[in-house]
C-alpha cells in the first residue's frame, strides 16, 4: 500500500533500460523517475485509500504503528538473546567468581590466540605502537616474524581495543567482560537481522518472532558461540545477516527511493565490514553472487539492481585488498573472477546491437559465457599473482570428493574433524523435534515449484507482473523470495557435505520456514494449485498465516521454554585444575625467554595465559605453521629420541609438554586418532584387507619418555608433571652416560 506509487517508477525504469544503449543515461533516467514517483505517490495512495473507505491519515497511523511495534519487537528480541547468552555463559563457567587465569583458560585453541592479541593491544603504550608490534610480531612463534593482523584477521581485536580505551571503560569494566560483551551484542544484532529479513519477506513481524524462537531452540546448530566466543565467524556473521536483510529489501519491487538508497548503503557497508572480519568471507559472498547470477539469468529481478550489487563486491574486494596489507587471497578468490566475468558479459550484451544474430547468440550462451570467463580469469590470476593462502583447501576438496588420496598427516587430520564431515543423523533429528525441518521442507517445496513455474513462463515469453497481488498466488515472482530459495539450496548442499556449514545454513532455515508459515502469499499459492472452492482461498490464507505460527509458537513455548529456564538456572562447573597448575608453574618457574613445544591447541592457551613464546599455533592458513604442527605432533609417533630432539631444537624449543589425553587417546573412530594418523603418515602402519600391521623399531615416544631410561634421559629432563601434563626440559648439553 505504502509504496504503490513506485509501480510507475519501476515501469519507466525497465522501459528506459530496454530503450537505452548506455548505462549512464539509464542511471540518470532512474533518478528522474524516482523524483516523479515520489511526487505521484501521495495522489495514488489517496485514490486507493478512498476506494477502501480509509483516510490517508488513518493509513499513515496504522503503518507507523506496525513499523514501531515491529522494530520494538526486533530490537527487544536481539537484546533478550544477548542477555540470554551472557547469563548462560556466566552459569556455565561461573565466570564472575573465577580468577583471571581461570577465565582465560575457558578460551581454547585459536580463540585463545585471538584474545591474547587483544590483551597485548591493551598493554601497549599506545595504539599505534600496539598495531606496529602486531604487524611485525616476533614474540609469538619462535624463529618467525609474522604480520598477525593480516594472517589472523585481527581487525575485530583492533576495533575492540580502540572502543575499550576510547570509551573510558578501563575503570568501569574488565577487558574480558568488554570483549565478550561486544561479541554477545553482535549476536543480538544477528538475531535482529534475521527477524527483520523474515519480517520484510512475509509482511508481518510475527514471522520474526518465530524465527528468533527457532534460532534459540536450535542454538547448538545455529551458532558455535557456546564454546568459541572469539572465533572469526562470531564476529563476521552478524554483519552478513545485516547484509542479507538489506539485500532482501533492496531486491523488492515497488520500493520507494529513500528506502532503496538506505538498503543500498547498508548492503555496501555490511559487505565490506563482513569481508574485513573473516578471512573466508569471500567464499560465502561467492555463493551469494552465484545466487544473484542465477536470479538475473532467468530475468527474475531488475538487472540493474543485481549489477549494482556486483559493483559493491568489486569495490569491497579491492578496498579489502588494500587495507589487508595487499592480501593476495582476495585477488585470486573465485568471487572476483565471477564478478569480473559477469560485468564483462553485461558490457558485451549492452554494446551489441539489439535484434542481431550476435545479440541473440550472446543471450542464449550467457550462462556458458560467464562460467567460461570466470574459470579462465581465475586461472590467469593464479598464474600471475603470487599466492599461498588457502591452497590446502583445494587439496582438501580433492580428497573429500574422492578425486585423490593421501597419507599426509595434515590433510587426514582435517578430514577427521567433525566439522568437516557429513552431518550426523542427530542433527536432522534435532531440527525435526523442534518442528523446524518439516516446515522448512514444506515452504521450500512450495516456493521452488512456484519459481519453476515462473521460469517456465519466462522461457515461453510471458512477462512478469509488475505488482503481484495476494489473489494471484504467485509467490515465485517476487525476486527476494527467488534469491532466498536459490541461496538456501546452495548453502544446504554445502551443509550436507560439511557439518561445519550448518552454522551458515540453519539460521536461514529458521528465517525461511518462519517467513513461509506466516506468509498469506505462500498459502494462497498452495490453494491456487489445489483449486479450493468450498472456502474462500484468500480468507483461508489469511487465517492460516496467523493460526499456524500461533500454534507452532505455543507448542514451542510449552515444550522448550521450561528447558531453557532450567538451563539458565543450573550452575554448571567448568574447572580444569591441571591446566591451571601447569600455567601457574610456567609463570613462576620457566625462564622468560623459554620456548614451549606441544600440541597447537595447548600452545594457544600457553600464549594467552603466560605470554611465553611457543613453537606452533592452532592456525591452518599458513604452510609453514601447518608443517610445524605436523613436525611437533611427532612427539606422539613411533620415532627415536634423537629424531624428536632434532625436530624440537630446529625450532629453538626449550621445553616439551606431553599431554596424556593425546598420548592415551581412545577415540570413537580408531583411524582418526592423532597417533593413528602419524603412524599412517610415517609408514608405521600397513592396512591390508582390514588388518593393520605395525612395524617400527622404536616405541611410541610419548610413552617411552616417561620411562626415564637412556637415551631419552640424555636428551630430555622431566621438570614438572601432574595428572594431565608432563613437562620436559630439552637439554642443551647431551650426556650419553648410562
PDB file of N, CA and C in Angstrom, residues 647-714:
ATOM      1  N   UNK A 647      64.091 -32.319  15.793  1.00  0.00           N
ATOM      2  CA  UNK A 647      62.930 -31.520  15.366  1.00  0.00           C
ATOM      3  C   UNK A 647      62.708 -30.348  16.315  1.00  0.00           C
ATOM      4  N   UNK A 648      62.722 -30.630  17.612  1.00  0.00           N
ATOM      5  CA  UNK A 648      62.429 -29.590  18.604  1.00  0.00           C
ATOM      6  C   UNK A 648      63.517 -28.525  18.645  1.00  0.00           C
ATOM      7  N   UNK A 649      64.774 -28.941  18.577  1.00  0.00           N
ATOM      8  CA  UNK A 649      65.857 -27.951  18.620  1.00  0.00           C
ATOM      9  C   UNK A 649      65.909 -27.115  17.337  1.00  0.00           C
ATOM     10  N   UNK A 650      65.408 -27.651  16.225  1.00  0.00           N
ATOM     11  CA  UNK A 650      65.383 -26.854  14.989  1.00  0.00           C
ATOM     12  C   UNK A 650      64.440 -25.663  15.117  1.00  0.00           C
ATOM     13  N   UNK A 651      63.488 -25.741  16.039  1.00  0.00           N
ATOM     14  CA  UNK A 651      62.579 -24.617  16.307  1.00  0.00           C
ATOM     15  C   UNK A 651      62.953 -23.868  17.585  1.00  0.00           C
ATOM     16  N   UNK A 652      64.173 -24.136  18.121  1.00  0.00           N
ATOM     17  CA  UNK A 652      64.696 -23.450  19.301  1.00  0.00           C
ATOM     18  C   UNK A 652      63.813 -23.660  20.531  1.00  0.00           C
ATOM     19  N   UNK A 653      63.142 -24.813  20.616  1.00  0.00           N
ATOM     20  CA  UNK A 653      62.278 -25.091  21.770  1.00  0.00           C
ATOM     21  C   UNK A 653      63.132 -25.435  22.988  1.00  0.00           C
ATOM     22  N   UNK A 654      62.723 -24.961  24.160  1.00  0.00           N
ATOM     23  CA  UNK A 654      63.425 -25.255  25.420  1.00  0.00           C
ATOM     24  C   UNK A 654      62.673 -26.252  26.298  1.00  0.00           C
ATOM     25  N   UNK A 655      61.340 -26.287  26.150  1.00  0.00           N
ATOM     26  CA  UNK A 655      60.532 -27.188  26.970  1.00  0.00           C
ATOM     27  C   UNK A 655      59.531 -27.926  26.078  1.00  0.00           C
ATOM     28  N   UNK A 656      59.292 -29.180  26.421  1.00  0.00           N
ATOM     29  CA  UNK A 656      58.342 -30.034  25.711  1.00  0.00           C
ATOM     30  C   UNK A 656      57.225 -30.435  26.665  1.00  0.00           C
ATOM     31  N   UNK A 657      55.978 -30.340  26.206  1.00  0.00           N
ATOM     32  CA  UNK A 657      54.836 -30.721  27.038  1.00  0.00           C
ATOM     33  C   UNK A 657      54.108 -31.883  26.373  1.00  0.00           C
ATOM     34  N   UNK A 658      54.035 -33.007  27.093  1.00  0.00           N
ATOM     35  CA  UNK A 658      53.306 -34.195  26.638  1.00  0.00           C
ATOM     36  C   UNK A 658      51.931 -34.202  27.301  1.00  0.00           C
ATOM     37  N   UNK A 659      50.873 -34.366  26.496  1.00  0.00           N
ATOM     38  CA  UNK A 659      49.510 -34.420  27.022  1.00  0.00           C
ATOM     39  C   UNK A 659      49.033 -35.865  27.056  1.00  0.00           C
ATOM     40  N   UNK A 660      48.633 -36.300  28.228  1.00  0.00           N
ATOM     41  CA  UNK A 660      48.141 -37.670  28.379  1.00  0.00           C
ATOM     42  C   UNK A 660      46.888 -37.921  27.545  1.00  0.00           C
ATOM     43  N   UNK A 661      46.063 -36.910  27.387  1.00  0.00           N
ATOM     44  CA  UNK A 661      44.809 -37.080  26.650  1.00  0.00           C
ATOM     45  C   UNK A 661      45.048 -37.426  25.187  1.00  0.00           C
ATOM     46  N   UNK A 662      46.183 -36.976  24.621  1.00  0.00           N
ATOM     47  CA  UNK A 662      46.518 -37.308  23.233  1.00  0.00           C
ATOM     48  C   UNK A 662      47.305 -38.610  23.172  1.00  0.00           C
ATOM     49  N   UNK A 663      48.236 -38.776  24.099  1.00  0.00           N
ATOM     50  CA  UNK A 663      49.077 -39.965  24.096  1.00  0.00           C
ATOM     51  C   UNK A 663      48.261 -41.237  24.337  1.00  0.00           C
ATOM     52  N   UNK A 664      47.272 -41.152  25.224  1.00  0.00           N
ATOM     53  CA  UNK A 664      46.432 -42.312  25.552  1.00  0.00           C
ATOM     54  C   UNK A 664      45.028 -42.174  24.971  1.00  0.00           C
ATOM     55  N   UNK A 665      44.913 -41.457  23.856  1.00  0.00           N
ATOM     56  CA  UNK A 665      43.601 -41.163  23.278  1.00  0.00           C
ATOM     57  C   UNK A 665      42.880 -42.445  22.873  1.00  0.00           C
ATOM     58  N   UNK A 666      41.609 -42.503  23.250  1.00  0.00           N
ATOM     59  CA  UNK A 666      40.739 -43.608  22.846  1.00  0.00           C
ATOM     60  C   UNK A 666      39.559 -42.982  22.113  1.00  0.00           C
ATOM     61  N   UNK A 667      39.711 -42.809  20.824  1.00  0.00           N
ATOM     62  CA  UNK A 667      38.684 -42.120  20.046  1.00  0.00           C
ATOM     63  C   UNK A 667      37.624 -43.063  19.540  1.00  0.00           C
ATOM     64  N   UNK A 668      36.432 -42.526  19.235  1.00  0.00           N
ATOM     65  CA  UNK A 668      35.356 -43.353  18.689  1.00  0.00           C
ATOM     66  C   UNK A 668      35.686 -43.882  17.301  1.00  0.00           C
ATOM     67  N   UNK A 669      36.453 -43.102  16.529  1.00  0.00           N
ATOM     68  CA  UNK A 669      36.887 -43.538  15.202  1.00  0.00           C
ATOM     69  C   UNK A 669      38.376 -43.845  15.293  1.00  0.00           C
ATOM     70  N   UNK A 670      38.716 -45.123  15.240  1.00  0.00           N
ATOM     71  CA  UNK A 670      40.089 -45.540  15.501  1.00  0.00           C
ATOM     72  C   UNK A 670      41.091 -44.889  14.553  1.00  0.00           C
ATOM     73  N   UNK A 671      40.760 -44.770  13.284  1.00  0.00           N
ATOM     74  CA  UNK A 671      41.701 -44.233  12.315  1.00  0.00           C
ATOM     75  C   UNK A 671      41.883 -42.739  12.379  1.00  0.00           C
ATOM     76  N   UNK A 672      41.176 -42.056  13.279  1.00  0.00           N
ATOM     77  CA  UNK A 672      41.238 -40.598  13.350  1.00  0.00           C
ATOM     78  C   UNK A 672      41.958 -40.087  14.597  1.00  0.00           C
ATOM     79  N   UNK A 673      42.542 -40.972  15.376  1.00  0.00           N
ATOM     80  CA  UNK A 673      43.339 -40.506  16.497  1.00  0.00           C
ATOM     81  C   UNK A 673      44.661 -39.931  15.984  1.00  0.00           C
ATOM     82  N   UNK A 674      45.200 -38.978  16.705  1.00  0.00           N
ATOM     83  CA  UNK A 674      46.438 -38.330  16.267  1.00  0.00           C
ATOM     84  C   UNK A 674      47.546 -39.358  16.054  1.00  0.00           C
ATOM     85  N   UNK A 675      47.697 -40.289  16.981  1.00  0.00           N
ATOM     86  CA  UNK A 675      48.776 -41.274  16.862  1.00  0.00           C
ATOM     87  C   UNK A 675      48.549 -42.213  15.675  1.00  0.00           C
ATOM     88  N   UNK A 676      47.278 -42.515  15.350  1.00  0.00           N
ATOM     89  CA  UNK A 676      46.998 -43.358  14.182  1.00  0.00           C
ATOM     90  C   UNK A 676      47.368 -42.634  12.893  1.00  0.00           C
ATOM     91  N   UNK A 677      47.012 -41.352  12.808  1.00  0.00           N
ATOM     92  CA  UNK A 677      47.316 -40.574  11.608  1.00  0.00           C
ATOM     93  C   UNK A 677      48.822 -40.417  11.422  1.00  0.00           C
ATOM     94  N   UNK A 678      49.553 -40.263  12.526  1.00  0.00           N
ATOM     95  CA  UNK A 678      51.014 -40.166  12.448  1.00  0.00           C
ATOM     96  C   UNK A 678      51.626 -41.479  11.981  1.00  0.00           C
ATOM     97  N   UNK A 679      51.107 -42.593  12.474  1.00  0.00           N
ATOM     98  CA  UNK A 679      51.628 -43.903  12.060  1.00  0.00           C
ATOM     99  C   UNK A 679      51.408 -44.137  10.570  1.00  0.00           C
ATOM    100  N   UNK A 680      50.239 -43.697  10.064  1.00  0.00           N
ATOM    101  CA  UNK A 680      49.955 -43.843   8.634  1.00  0.00           C
ATOM    102  C   UNK A 680      50.894 -42.961   7.812  1.00  0.00           C
ATOM    103  N   UNK A 681      51.077 -41.713   8.254  1.00  0.00           N
ATOM    104  CA  UNK A 681      51.935 -40.778   7.524  1.00  0.00           C
ATOM    105  C   UNK A 681      53.392 -41.228   7.533  1.00  0.00           C
ATOM    106  N   UNK A 682      53.840 -41.815   8.639  1.00  0.00           N
ATOM    107  CA  UNK A 682      55.237 -42.238   8.771  1.00  0.00           C
ATOM    108  C   UNK A 682      55.481 -43.638   8.223  1.00  0.00           C
ATOM    109  N   UNK A 683      54.440 -44.311   7.745  1.00  0.00           N
ATOM    110  CA  UNK A 683      54.601 -45.661   7.218  1.00  0.00           C
ATOM    111  C   UNK A 683      54.790 -46.708   8.288  1.00  0.00           C
ATOM    112  N   UNK A 684      54.345 -46.427   9.512  1.00  0.00           N
ATOM    113  CA  UNK A 684      54.485 -47.374  10.610  1.00  0.00           C
ATOM    114  C   UNK A 684      53.283 -48.305  10.729  1.00  0.00           C
ATOM    115  N   UNK A 685      52.287 -48.126   9.876  1.00  0.00           N
ATOM    116  CA  UNK A 685      51.105 -48.989   9.859  1.00  0.00           C
ATOM    117  C   UNK A 685      50.793 -49.328   8.416  1.00  0.00           C
ATOM    118  N   UNK A 686      50.583 -50.600   8.146  1.00  0.00           N
ATOM    119  CA  UNK A 686      50.180 -51.046   6.818  1.00  0.00           C
ATOM    120  C   UNK A 686      48.835 -51.733   6.960  1.00  0.00           C
ATOM    121  N   UNK A 687      47.839 -51.292   6.182  1.00  0.00           N
ATOM    122  CA  UNK A 687      46.497 -51.870   6.241  1.00  0.00           C
ATOM    123  C   UNK A 687      46.273 -52.759   5.027  1.00  0.00           C
ATOM    124  N   UNK A 688      45.976 -54.022   5.258  1.00  0.00           N
ATOM    125  CA  UNK A 688      45.698 -54.969   4.187  1.00  0.00           C
ATOM    126  C   UNK A 688      44.442 -55.755   4.517  1.00  0.00           C
ATOM    127  N   UNK A 689      43.426 -55.587   3.687  1.00  0.00           N
ATOM    128  CA  UNK A 689      42.162 -56.306   3.828  1.00  0.00           C
ATOM    129  C   UNK A 689      41.589 -56.168   5.236  1.00  0.00           C
ATOM    130  N   UNK A 690      41.627 -54.964   5.745  1.00  0.00           N
ATOM    131  CA  UNK A 690      41.026 -54.688   7.046  1.00  0.00           C
ATOM    132  C   UNK A 690      41.922 -54.961   8.237  1.00  0.00           C
ATOM    133  N   UNK A 691      43.078 -55.586   8.021  1.00  0.00           N
ATOM    134  CA  UNK A 691      44.004 -55.867   9.121  1.00  0.00           C
ATOM    135  C   UNK A 691      45.135 -54.844   9.113  1.00  0.00           C
ATOM    136  N   UNK A 692      45.568 -54.431  10.305  1.00  0.00           N
ATOM    137  CA  UNK A 692      46.632 -53.444  10.436  1.00  0.00           C
ATOM    138  C   UNK A 692      47.894 -54.111  10.955  1.00  0.00           C
ATOM    139  N   UNK A 693      49.015 -53.823  10.312  1.00  0.00           N
ATOM    140  CA  UNK A 693      50.296 -54.343  10.747  1.00  0.00           C
ATOM    141  C   UNK A 693      51.214 -53.173  11.074  1.00  0.00           C
ATOM    142  N   UNK A 694      51.741 -53.149  12.277  1.00  0.00           N
ATOM    143  CA  UNK A 694      52.609 -52.062  12.716  1.00  0.00           C
ATOM    144  C   UNK A 694      54.054 -52.540  12.735  1.00  0.00           C
ATOM    145  N   UNK A 695      54.950 -51.705  12.241  1.00  0.00           N
ATOM    146  CA  UNK A 695      56.358 -52.040  12.346  1.00  0.00           C
ATOM    147  C   UNK A 695      57.162 -50.776  12.562  1.00  0.00           C
ATOM    148  N   UNK A 696      57.920 -50.751  13.637  1.00  0.00           N
ATOM    149  CA  UNK A 696      58.847 -49.680  13.954  1.00  0.00           C
ATOM    150  C   UNK A 696      59.761 -50.193  15.055  1.00  0.00           C
ATOM    151  N   UNK A 697      61.033 -49.948  14.909  1.00  0.00           N
ATOM    152  CA  UNK A 697      61.967 -50.439  15.931  1.00  0.00           C
ATOM    153  C   UNK A 697      61.964 -49.572  17.176  1.00  0.00           C
ATOM    154  N   UNK A 698      61.181 -48.492  17.172  1.00  0.00           N
ATOM    155  CA  UNK A 698      61.068 -47.611  18.330  1.00  0.00           C
ATOM    156  C   UNK A 698      59.644 -47.678  18.881  1.00  0.00           C
ATOM    157  N   UNK A 699      59.535 -47.527  20.177  1.00  0.00           N
ATOM    158  CA  UNK A 699      58.215 -47.436  20.793  1.00  0.00           C
ATOM    159  C   UNK A 699      57.645 -46.034  20.600  1.00  0.00           C
ATOM    160  N   UNK A 700      56.387 -45.856  21.035  1.00  0.00           N
ATOM    161  CA  UNK A 700      55.769 -44.532  20.905  1.00  0.00           C
ATOM    162  C   UNK A 700      56.469 -43.566  21.850  1.00  0.00           C
ATOM    163  N   UNK A 701      56.940 -42.441  21.307  1.00  0.00           N
ATOM    164  CA  UNK A 701      57.790 -41.515  22.045  1.00  0.00           C
ATOM    165  C   UNK A 701      57.125 -41.041  23.337  1.00  0.00           C
ATOM    166  N   UNK A 702      55.847 -40.676  23.288  1.00  0.00           N
ATOM    167  CA  UNK A 702      55.194 -40.110  24.468  1.00  0.00           C
ATOM    168  C   UNK A 702      55.091 -41.124  25.604  1.00  0.00           C
ATOM    169  N   UNK A 703      55.125 -42.429  25.274  1.00  0.00           N
ATOM    170  CA  UNK A 703      55.148 -43.462  26.315  1.00  0.00           C
ATOM    171  C   UNK A 703      56.574 -43.713  26.803  1.00  0.00           C
ATOM    172  N   UNK A 704      57.487 -43.822  25.856  1.00  0.00           N
ATOM    173  CA  UNK A 704      58.856 -44.194  26.197  1.00  0.00           C
ATOM    174  C   UNK A 704      59.550 -43.131  27.038  1.00  0.00           C
ATOM    175  N   UNK A 705      59.257 -41.855  26.791  1.00  0.00           N
ATOM    176  CA  UNK A 705      59.949 -40.787  27.514  1.00  0.00           C
ATOM    177  C   UNK A 705      59.600 -40.804  29.001  1.00  0.00           C
ATOM    178  N   UNK A 706      58.442 -41.355  29.351  1.00  0.00           N
ATOM    179  CA  UNK A 706      58.030 -41.401  30.755  1.00  0.00           C
ATOM    180  C   UNK A 706      58.780 -42.482  31.536  1.00  0.00           C
ATOM    181  N   UNK A 707      59.461 -43.390  30.818  1.00  0.00           N
ATOM    182  CA  UNK A 707      60.157 -44.490  31.488  1.00  0.00           C
ATOM    183  C   UNK A 707      61.477 -44.062  32.124  1.00  0.00           C
ATOM    184  N   UNK A 708      61.960 -42.885  31.710  1.00  0.00           N
ATOM    185  CA  UNK A 708      63.204 -42.342  32.285  1.00  0.00           C
ATOM    186  C   UNK A 708      64.403 -43.278  32.120  1.00  0.00           C
ATOM    187  N   UNK A 709      64.594 -43.789  30.918  1.00  0.00           N
ATOM    188  CA  UNK A 709      65.799 -44.573  30.656  1.00  0.00           C
ATOM    189  C   UNK A 709      66.481 -44.034  29.399  1.00  0.00           C
ATOM    190  N   UNK A 710      67.757 -44.450  29.235  1.00  0.00           N
ATOM    191  CA  UNK A 710      68.539 -43.989  28.092  1.00  0.00           C
ATOM    192  C   UNK A 710      67.954 -44.586  26.807  1.00  0.00           C
ATOM    193  N   UNK A 711      67.992 -43.800  25.716  1.00  0.00           N
ATOM    194  CA  UNK A 711      68.631 -42.492  25.522  1.00  0.00           C
ATOM    195  C   UNK A 711      67.722 -41.296  25.819  1.00  0.00           C
ATOM    196  N   UNK A 712      66.462 -41.545  26.260  1.00  0.00           N
ATOM    197  CA  UNK A 712      65.514 -40.445  26.449  1.00  0.00           C
ATOM    198  C   UNK A 712      65.994 -39.466  27.522  1.00  0.00           C
ATOM    199  N   UNK A 713      66.547 -39.990  28.628  1.00  0.00           N
ATOM    200  CA  UNK A 713      67.005 -39.101  29.706  1.00  0.00           C
ATOM    201  C   UNK A 713      68.236 -38.304  29.286  1.00  0.00           C
ATOM    202  N   UNK A 714      68.915 -38.743  28.237  1.00  0.00           N
ATOM    203  CA  UNK A 714      70.076 -37.999  27.755  1.00  0.00           C
ATOM    204  C   UNK A 714      69.664 -36.710  27.039  1.00  0.00           C
TER     205      UNK A 714
END
